[in-house]
XYZ file of C-alpha atoms in Angstrom:
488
model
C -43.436 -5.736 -25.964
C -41.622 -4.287 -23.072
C -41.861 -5.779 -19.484
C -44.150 -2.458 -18.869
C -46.389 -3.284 -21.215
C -47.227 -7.019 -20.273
C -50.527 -8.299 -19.574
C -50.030 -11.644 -20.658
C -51.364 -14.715 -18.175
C -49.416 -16.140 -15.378
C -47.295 -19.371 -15.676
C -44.775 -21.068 -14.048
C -41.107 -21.008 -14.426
C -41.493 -24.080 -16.804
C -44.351 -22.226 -18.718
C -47.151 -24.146 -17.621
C -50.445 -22.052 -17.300
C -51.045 -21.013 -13.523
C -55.012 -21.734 -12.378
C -54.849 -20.648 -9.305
C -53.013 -17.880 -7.095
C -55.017 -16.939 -4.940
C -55.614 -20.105 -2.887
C -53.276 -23.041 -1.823
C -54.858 -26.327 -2.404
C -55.556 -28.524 0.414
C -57.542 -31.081 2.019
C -60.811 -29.714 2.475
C -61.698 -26.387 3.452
C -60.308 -26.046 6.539
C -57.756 -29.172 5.887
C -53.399 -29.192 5.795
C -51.925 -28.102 2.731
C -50.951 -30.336 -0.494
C -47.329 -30.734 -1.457
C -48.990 -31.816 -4.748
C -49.513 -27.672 -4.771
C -46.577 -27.083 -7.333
C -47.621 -23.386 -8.070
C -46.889 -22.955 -3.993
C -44.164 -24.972 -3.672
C -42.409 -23.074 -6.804
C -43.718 -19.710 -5.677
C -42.217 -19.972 -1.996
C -38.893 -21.909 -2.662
C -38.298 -19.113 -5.280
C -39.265 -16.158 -2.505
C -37.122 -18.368 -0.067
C -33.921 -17.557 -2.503
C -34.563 -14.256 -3.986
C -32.236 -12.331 -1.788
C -28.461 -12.480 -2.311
C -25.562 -12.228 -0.302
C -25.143 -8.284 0.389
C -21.504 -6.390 -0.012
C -19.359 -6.793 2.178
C -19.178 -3.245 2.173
C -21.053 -0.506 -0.265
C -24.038 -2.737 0.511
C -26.401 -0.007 -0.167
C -26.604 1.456 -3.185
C -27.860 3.677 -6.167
C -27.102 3.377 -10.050
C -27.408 4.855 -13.856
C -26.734 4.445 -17.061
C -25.262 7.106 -19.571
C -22.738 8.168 -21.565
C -18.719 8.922 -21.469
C -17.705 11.946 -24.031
C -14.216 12.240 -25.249
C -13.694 16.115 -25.717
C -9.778 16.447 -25.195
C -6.697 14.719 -26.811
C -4.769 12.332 -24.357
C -3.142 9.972 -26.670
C -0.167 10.875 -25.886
C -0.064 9.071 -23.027
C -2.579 5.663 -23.467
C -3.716 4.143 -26.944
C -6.937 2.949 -25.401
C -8.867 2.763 -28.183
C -11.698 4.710 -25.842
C -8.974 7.751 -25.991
C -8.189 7.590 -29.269
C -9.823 10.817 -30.559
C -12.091 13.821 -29.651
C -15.736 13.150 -29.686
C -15.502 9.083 -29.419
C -18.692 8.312 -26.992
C -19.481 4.965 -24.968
C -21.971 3.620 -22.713
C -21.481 3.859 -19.343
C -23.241 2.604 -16.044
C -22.171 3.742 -12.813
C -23.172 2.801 -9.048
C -22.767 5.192 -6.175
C -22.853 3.645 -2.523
C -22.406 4.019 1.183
C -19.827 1.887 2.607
C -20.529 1.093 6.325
C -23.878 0.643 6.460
C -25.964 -2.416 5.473
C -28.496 -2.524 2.323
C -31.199 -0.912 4.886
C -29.317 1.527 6.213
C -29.780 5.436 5.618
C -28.175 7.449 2.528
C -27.353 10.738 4.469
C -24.724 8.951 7.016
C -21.462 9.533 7.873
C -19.495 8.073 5.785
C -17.502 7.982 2.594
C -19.414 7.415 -0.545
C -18.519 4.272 -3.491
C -17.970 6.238 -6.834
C -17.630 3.022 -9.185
C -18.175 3.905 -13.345
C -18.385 1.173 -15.806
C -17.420 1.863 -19.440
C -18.212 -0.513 -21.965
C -15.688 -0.326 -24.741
C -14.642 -1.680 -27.998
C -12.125 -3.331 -25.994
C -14.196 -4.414 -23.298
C -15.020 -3.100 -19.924
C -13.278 -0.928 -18.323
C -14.583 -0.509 -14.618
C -12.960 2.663 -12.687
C -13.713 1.695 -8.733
C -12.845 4.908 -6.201
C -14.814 6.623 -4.191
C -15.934 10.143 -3.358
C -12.137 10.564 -1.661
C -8.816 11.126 -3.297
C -7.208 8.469 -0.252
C -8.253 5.958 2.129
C -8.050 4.992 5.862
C -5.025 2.252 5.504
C -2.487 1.235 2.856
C -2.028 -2.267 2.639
C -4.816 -4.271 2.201
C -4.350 -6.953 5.280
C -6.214 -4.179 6.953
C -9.566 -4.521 5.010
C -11.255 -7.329 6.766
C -10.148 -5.519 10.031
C -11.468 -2.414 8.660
C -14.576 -4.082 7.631
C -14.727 -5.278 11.401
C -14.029 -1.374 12.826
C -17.480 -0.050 11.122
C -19.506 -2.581 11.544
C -21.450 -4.114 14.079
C -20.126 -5.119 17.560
C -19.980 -9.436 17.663
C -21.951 -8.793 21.010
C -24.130 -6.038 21.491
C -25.238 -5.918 17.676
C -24.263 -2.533 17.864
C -21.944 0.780 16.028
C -19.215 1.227 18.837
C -17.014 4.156 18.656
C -13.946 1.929 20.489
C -13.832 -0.222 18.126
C -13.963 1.929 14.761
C -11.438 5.207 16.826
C -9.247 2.213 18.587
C -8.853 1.142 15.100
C -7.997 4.236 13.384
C -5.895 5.870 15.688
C -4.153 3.426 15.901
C -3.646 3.596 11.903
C -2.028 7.122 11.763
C -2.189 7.016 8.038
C -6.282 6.997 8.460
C -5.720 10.498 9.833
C -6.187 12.114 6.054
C -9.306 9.784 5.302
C -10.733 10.787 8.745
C -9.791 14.385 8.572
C -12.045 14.249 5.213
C -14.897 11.888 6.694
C -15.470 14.308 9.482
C -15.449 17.250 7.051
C -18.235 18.608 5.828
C -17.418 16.683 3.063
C -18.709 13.477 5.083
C -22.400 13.504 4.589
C -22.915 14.432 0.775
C -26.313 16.318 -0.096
C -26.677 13.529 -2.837
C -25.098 11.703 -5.311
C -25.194 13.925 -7.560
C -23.209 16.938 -5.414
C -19.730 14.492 -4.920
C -16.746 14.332 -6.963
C -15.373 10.985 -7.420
C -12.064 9.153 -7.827
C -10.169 6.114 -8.940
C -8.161 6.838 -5.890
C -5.615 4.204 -6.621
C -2.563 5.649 -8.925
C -2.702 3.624 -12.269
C -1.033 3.755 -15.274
C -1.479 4.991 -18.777
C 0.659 2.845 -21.845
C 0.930 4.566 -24.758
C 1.460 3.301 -28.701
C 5.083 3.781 -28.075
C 5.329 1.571 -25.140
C 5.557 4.272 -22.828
C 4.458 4.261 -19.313
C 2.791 7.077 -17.083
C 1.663 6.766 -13.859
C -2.107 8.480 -13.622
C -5.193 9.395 -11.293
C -8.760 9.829 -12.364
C -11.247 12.618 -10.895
C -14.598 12.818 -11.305
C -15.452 16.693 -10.780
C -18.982 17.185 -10.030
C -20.422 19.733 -12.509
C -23.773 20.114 -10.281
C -21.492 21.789 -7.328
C -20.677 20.090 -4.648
C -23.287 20.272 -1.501
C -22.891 18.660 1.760
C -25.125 18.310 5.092
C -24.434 18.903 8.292
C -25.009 16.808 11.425
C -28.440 17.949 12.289
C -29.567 18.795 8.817
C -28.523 14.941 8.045
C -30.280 13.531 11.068
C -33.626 15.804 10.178
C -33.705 14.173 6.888
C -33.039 10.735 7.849
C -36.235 10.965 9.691
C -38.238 12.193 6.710
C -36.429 9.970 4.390
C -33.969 7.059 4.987
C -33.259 6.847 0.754
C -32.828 10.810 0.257
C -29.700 9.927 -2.018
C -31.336 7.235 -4.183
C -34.745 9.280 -4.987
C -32.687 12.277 -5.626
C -30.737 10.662 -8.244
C -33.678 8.840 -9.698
C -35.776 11.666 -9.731
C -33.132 13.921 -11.325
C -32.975 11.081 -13.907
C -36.383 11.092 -14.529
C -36.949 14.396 -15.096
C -34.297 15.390 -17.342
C -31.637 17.229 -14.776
C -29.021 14.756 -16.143
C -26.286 14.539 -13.792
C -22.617 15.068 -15.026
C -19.464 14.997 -13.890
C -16.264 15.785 -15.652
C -13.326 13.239 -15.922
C -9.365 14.466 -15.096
C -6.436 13.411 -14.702
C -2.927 14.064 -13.339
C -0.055 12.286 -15.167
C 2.948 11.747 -13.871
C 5.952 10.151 -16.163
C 6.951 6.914 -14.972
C 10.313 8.241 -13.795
C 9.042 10.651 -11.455
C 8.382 7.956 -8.975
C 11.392 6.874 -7.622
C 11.673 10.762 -6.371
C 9.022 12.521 -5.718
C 7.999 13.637 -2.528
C 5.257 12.083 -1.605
C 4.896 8.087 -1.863
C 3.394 7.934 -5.000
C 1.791 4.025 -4.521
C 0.211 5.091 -1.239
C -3.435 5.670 -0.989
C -3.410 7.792 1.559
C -1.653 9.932 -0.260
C -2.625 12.746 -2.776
C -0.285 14.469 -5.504
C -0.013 17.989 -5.500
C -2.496 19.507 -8.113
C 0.970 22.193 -8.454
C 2.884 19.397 -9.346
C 0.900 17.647 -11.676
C -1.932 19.762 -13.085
C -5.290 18.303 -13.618
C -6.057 17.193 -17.747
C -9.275 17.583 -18.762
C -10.295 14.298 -20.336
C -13.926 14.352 -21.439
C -17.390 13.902 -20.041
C -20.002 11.562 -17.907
C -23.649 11.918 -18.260
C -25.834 9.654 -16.572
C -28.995 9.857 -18.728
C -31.089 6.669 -17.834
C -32.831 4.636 -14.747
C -32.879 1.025 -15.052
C -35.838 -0.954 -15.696
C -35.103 -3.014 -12.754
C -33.238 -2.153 -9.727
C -31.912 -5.958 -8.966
C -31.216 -6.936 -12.002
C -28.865 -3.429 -13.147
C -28.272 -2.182 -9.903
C -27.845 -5.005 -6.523
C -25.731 -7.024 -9.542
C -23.415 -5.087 -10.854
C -20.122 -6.536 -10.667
C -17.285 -4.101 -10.631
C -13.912 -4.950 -10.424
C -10.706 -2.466 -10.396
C -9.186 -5.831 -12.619
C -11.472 -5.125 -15.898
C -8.633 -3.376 -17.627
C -8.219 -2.129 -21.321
C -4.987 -2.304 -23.463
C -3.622 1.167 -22.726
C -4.907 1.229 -19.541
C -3.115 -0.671 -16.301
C -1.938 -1.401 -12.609
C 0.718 0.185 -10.231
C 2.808 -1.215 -7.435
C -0.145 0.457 -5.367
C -0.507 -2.178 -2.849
C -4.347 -1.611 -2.208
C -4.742 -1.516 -5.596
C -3.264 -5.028 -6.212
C -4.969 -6.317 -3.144
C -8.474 -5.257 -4.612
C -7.487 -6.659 -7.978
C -8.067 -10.205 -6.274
C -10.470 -9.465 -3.466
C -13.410 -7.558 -5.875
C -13.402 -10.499 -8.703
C -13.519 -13.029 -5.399
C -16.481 -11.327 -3.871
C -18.191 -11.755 -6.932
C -17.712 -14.672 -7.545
C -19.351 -15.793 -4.421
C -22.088 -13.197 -4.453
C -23.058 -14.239 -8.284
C -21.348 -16.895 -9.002
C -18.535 -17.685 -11.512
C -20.339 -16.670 -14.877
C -21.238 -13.340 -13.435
C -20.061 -11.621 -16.390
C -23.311 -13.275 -18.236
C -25.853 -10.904 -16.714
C -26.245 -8.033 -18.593
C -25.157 -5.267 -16.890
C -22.011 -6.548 -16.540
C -21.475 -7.965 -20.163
C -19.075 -6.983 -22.096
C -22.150 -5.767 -24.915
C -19.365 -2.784 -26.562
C -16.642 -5.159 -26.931
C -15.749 -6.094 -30.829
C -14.575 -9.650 -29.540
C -15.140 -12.020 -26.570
C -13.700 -15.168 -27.015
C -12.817 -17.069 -23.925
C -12.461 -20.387 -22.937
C -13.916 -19.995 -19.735
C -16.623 -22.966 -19.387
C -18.966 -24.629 -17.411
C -20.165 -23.792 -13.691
C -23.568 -22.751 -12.407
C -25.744 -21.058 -14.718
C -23.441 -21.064 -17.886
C -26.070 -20.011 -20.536
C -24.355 -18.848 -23.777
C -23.785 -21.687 -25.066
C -20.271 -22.747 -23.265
C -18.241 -22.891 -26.583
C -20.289 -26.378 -27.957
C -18.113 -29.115 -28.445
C -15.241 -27.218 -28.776
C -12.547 -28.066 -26.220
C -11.107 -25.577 -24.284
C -7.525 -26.682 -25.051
C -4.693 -23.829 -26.006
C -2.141 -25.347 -27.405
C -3.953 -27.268 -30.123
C -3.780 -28.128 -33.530
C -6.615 -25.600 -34.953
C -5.240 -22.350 -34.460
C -7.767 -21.869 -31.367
C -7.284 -19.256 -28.575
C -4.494 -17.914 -30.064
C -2.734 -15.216 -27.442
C -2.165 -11.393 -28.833
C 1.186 -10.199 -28.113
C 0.890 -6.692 -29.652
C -1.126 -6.108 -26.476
C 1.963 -6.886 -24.129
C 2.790 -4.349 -21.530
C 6.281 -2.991 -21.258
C 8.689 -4.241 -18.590
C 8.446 -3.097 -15.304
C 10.819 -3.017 -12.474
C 10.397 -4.763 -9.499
C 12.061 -5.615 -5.911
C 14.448 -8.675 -6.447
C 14.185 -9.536 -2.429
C 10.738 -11.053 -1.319
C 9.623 -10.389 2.094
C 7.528 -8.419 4.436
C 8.528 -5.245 4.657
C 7.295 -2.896 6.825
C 6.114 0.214 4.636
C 6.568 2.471 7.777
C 10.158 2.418 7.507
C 9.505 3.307 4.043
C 7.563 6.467 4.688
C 5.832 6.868 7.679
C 5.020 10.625 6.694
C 1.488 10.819 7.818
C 0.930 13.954 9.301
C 1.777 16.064 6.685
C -0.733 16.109 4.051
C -3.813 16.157 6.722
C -2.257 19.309 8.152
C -2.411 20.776 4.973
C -6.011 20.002 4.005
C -6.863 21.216 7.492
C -4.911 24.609 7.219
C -6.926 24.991 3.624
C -10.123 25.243 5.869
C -12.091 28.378 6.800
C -12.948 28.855 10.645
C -16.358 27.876 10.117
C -15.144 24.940 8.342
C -12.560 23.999 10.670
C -14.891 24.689 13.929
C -17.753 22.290 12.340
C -14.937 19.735 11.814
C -14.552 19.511 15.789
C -17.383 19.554 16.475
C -17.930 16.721 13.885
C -15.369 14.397 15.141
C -16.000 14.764 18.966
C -19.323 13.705 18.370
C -18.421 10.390 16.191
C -16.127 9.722 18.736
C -17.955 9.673 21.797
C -18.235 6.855 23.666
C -14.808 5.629 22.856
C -12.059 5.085 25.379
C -10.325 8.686 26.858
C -6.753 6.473 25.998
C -8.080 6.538 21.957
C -9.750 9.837 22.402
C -6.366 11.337 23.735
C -4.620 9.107 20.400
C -6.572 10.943 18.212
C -5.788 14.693 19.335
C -2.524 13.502 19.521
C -2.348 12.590 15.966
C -4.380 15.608 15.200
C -1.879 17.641 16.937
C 0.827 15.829 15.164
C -1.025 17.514 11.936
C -1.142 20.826 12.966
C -1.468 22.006 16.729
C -4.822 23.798 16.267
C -6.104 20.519 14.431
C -5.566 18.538 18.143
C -6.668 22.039 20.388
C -9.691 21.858 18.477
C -10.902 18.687 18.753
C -10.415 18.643 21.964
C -11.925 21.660 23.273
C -14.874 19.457 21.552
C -14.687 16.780 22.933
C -14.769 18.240 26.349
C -17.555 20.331 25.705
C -19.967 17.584 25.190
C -18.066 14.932 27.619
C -16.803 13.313 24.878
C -13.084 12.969 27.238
């Protein structure tokens, strides 16, 4: 029987028949209530607990399952078994998002979108966690609580203020690329289902030799991409606050499967120490001219869950569920979210998150950890077997053939400061704003002036200045916008 078909009686939790639930018991008709009511004591203390702590960030969000498609060779460079040949297929579930806003806020915002895909391999799951942007606003990952702070609301007033999210970017000049994007007319998505995605991060790719490559994943829409504009978004919002979740359910339902086709650039591990651009830093992109996108294979997302809370508001992704083949980077956002994502779950779900099923491991030939106890353990936590490695029974045993090669790394701990590294921030922005039409470029001032409004004129005048910094026309435009509609 599926849930959809049940018509079976009510019980409680403990499966004792329920007579009554439609009136509380109490003292005569018009008397107090009885705590001897256990069906209302369960029924409310349950209600009391059914909501979870939200995201931190992507709070609100939409989700899918499908299917991944190998259709071209690329073990050459990883012997992920997912890779391994042409036509290999996997389950996949992926969860798109919003990042700024809370679980009630509206889909066509502002903002940049979550992009997270799970695969569930032979191997186990491998969780690719972007967004619908190549980079990001910052590029060490001290800065995410303080980003977290910048979008959301104001400690006093309760409120979205412009100082505090433009005082904190400009004062970030390698935000300018992420912001350059946001107030695109890439920032407000038509739906899901018109966005490319990406891994974002650079990873890398270990192949049967022991050979690294450095590598980025993207996601390339094959529905188009369409965006909104300011007023089309804000006319919508006022029809419909979830435009982005019924589109892709809808879609779903009907049959328009949405698909998107996986890439990615390659770069050999050598490469790194000179190429042009920092190669770690996500605010960074590689030129497509330098290394050419590879077409990898296929995502379909084919199916709606049953139940949005259970699929959907607890997923657990994590850019730290890894598959032999498949690995980090010195990427220092990358290894701060390798930590912080796991974390976050762990307090959002709890510590045997990876027992609810949309985020168990269901593809994987083997799970065998010794991971036991804490809340909610229900599979059985390994019996009497103790979780002891080195023992006597050949228990737990590790597998070296899955060791990683060596990797260099600095021999001098400290804090460096990255900016004396590369503090080449200006150039790439230009050059996405100089790829721009003059409609394109026009609607981008006009974009940012208003998102910026109400901020101070000293981190209005940052801005163009960084802008300028760009390209000249970049800062002349915005603010020619700004003044326009008293924006400076």
């Amino acid at each position: 029987m599926t849930f959809a078909d049940n018509t079976d009686p009510l019980t409680t939790a403990a499966g004792a028949p329920v007579a009554d639930n439609q009136n509380s018991l109490t003292a005569g008709a018009r008397g107090p209530l009885l705590l001897q009511d256990l069906w209302l004591v369960e029924k409310l203390a349950h209600f009391d607990r059914e909501v979870i702590p939200e995201r931190r960030m992507h709070a609100k969000g939409s989700g899918a399952f499908g299917k991944f498609t190998v259709t071209h060779d690329i073990s050459r460079y990883t012997k992920a078994a997912l890779f391994s040949k042409v036509g290999n297929e996997v389950e996949t579930f992926a969860r798109f998002s919003t990042v700024a806003g809370e679980r009630g806020a509206a889909d066509a915002e502002r903002d940049i979108r979550g992009f997270a895909v799970r695969f569930y391999t032979s191997q186990g799951n491998w969780d690719v966690v972007g967004n619908n942007t190549p980079v990001f606003f910052h590029r060490d990952p001290l800065k995410f609580p303080d980003l977290n702070h910048a979008v959301k609301r104001d400690p006093r007033t309760n409120l979205r203020s412009p100082e505090n999210n433009w005082g904190f970017w400009t004062n970030l000049p390698e935000a300018l690329h992420q912001v350059t994007i946001v107030m695109s007319d890439r920032g407000i998505p038509k739906s899901y289902r018109h966005m490319h995605g990406f891994g974002s991060h650079t990873f890398s790719f270990i192949n049967a030799e022991g050979e690294r490559h450095w590598v980025k994943f993207h996601f390339r829409t094959k529905q188009g991409i369409e965006n909104l504009t300011d007023a089309e978004a804000t006319e919508l919002i006022g029809q419909d606050r979830e435009s982005h979740q019924r589109d892709l359910y809808e879609a779903i339902e009907q049959g328009d499967y949405p698909k998107w086709t996986l890439y990615v650039q390659v770069m050999p591990e050598a490469d790194a120490a000179t190429y042009r651009f920092h190669p770690f830093d996500l605010t960074k992109v590689w030129s497509k001219k330098d290394y050419p996108l590879i077409e990898v294979g296929e995502l379909e997302l084919n199916r709606n869950p049953e139940n949005y809370f259970a699929d959907v508001e607890q997923a657990a992704f994590t850019p730290a569920n890894l598959v032999p083949g498949i690995s980090v980077s010195p990427d220092k956002m990358l290894q701060g979210r390798l930590f912080s994502y796991g974390d976050a779950t762990r307090y959002r779900l709890g510590v045997n998150h990876h027992q609810i099923p949309v985020n168990c491991p269901r593809a994987a030939a083997l799970v065998n950890s010794y991971h036991r106890d804490g809340a909610m353990r229900v599979d059985g936590n390994q019996g009497g077997v103790p979780g002891v490695q080195p023992n006597t029974y050949g228990r737990w045993a590790e597998q070296p053939q899955y060791a990683e090669p060596a990797e260099a790394a600095g021999a001098v701990a400290d804090r460096f400061d990255f900016r004396e590294d590369d503090d080449n921030y200006f150039e790439q922005p230009g050059n996405l704003f100089r790829l721009m039409t003059e409609d394109e470029r026009q609607r981008l001032f006009e974009n940012t002036a208003r998102a910026i409004k109400g901020a101070r004129k000293e981190t209005v005048e940052l801005h163009i200045e960084n802008c300028g910094k760009a390209d000249p026309a970049y800062g002349a435009g915005v603010r020619k916008a700004c003044e326009e509609i008293g924006a400076l």
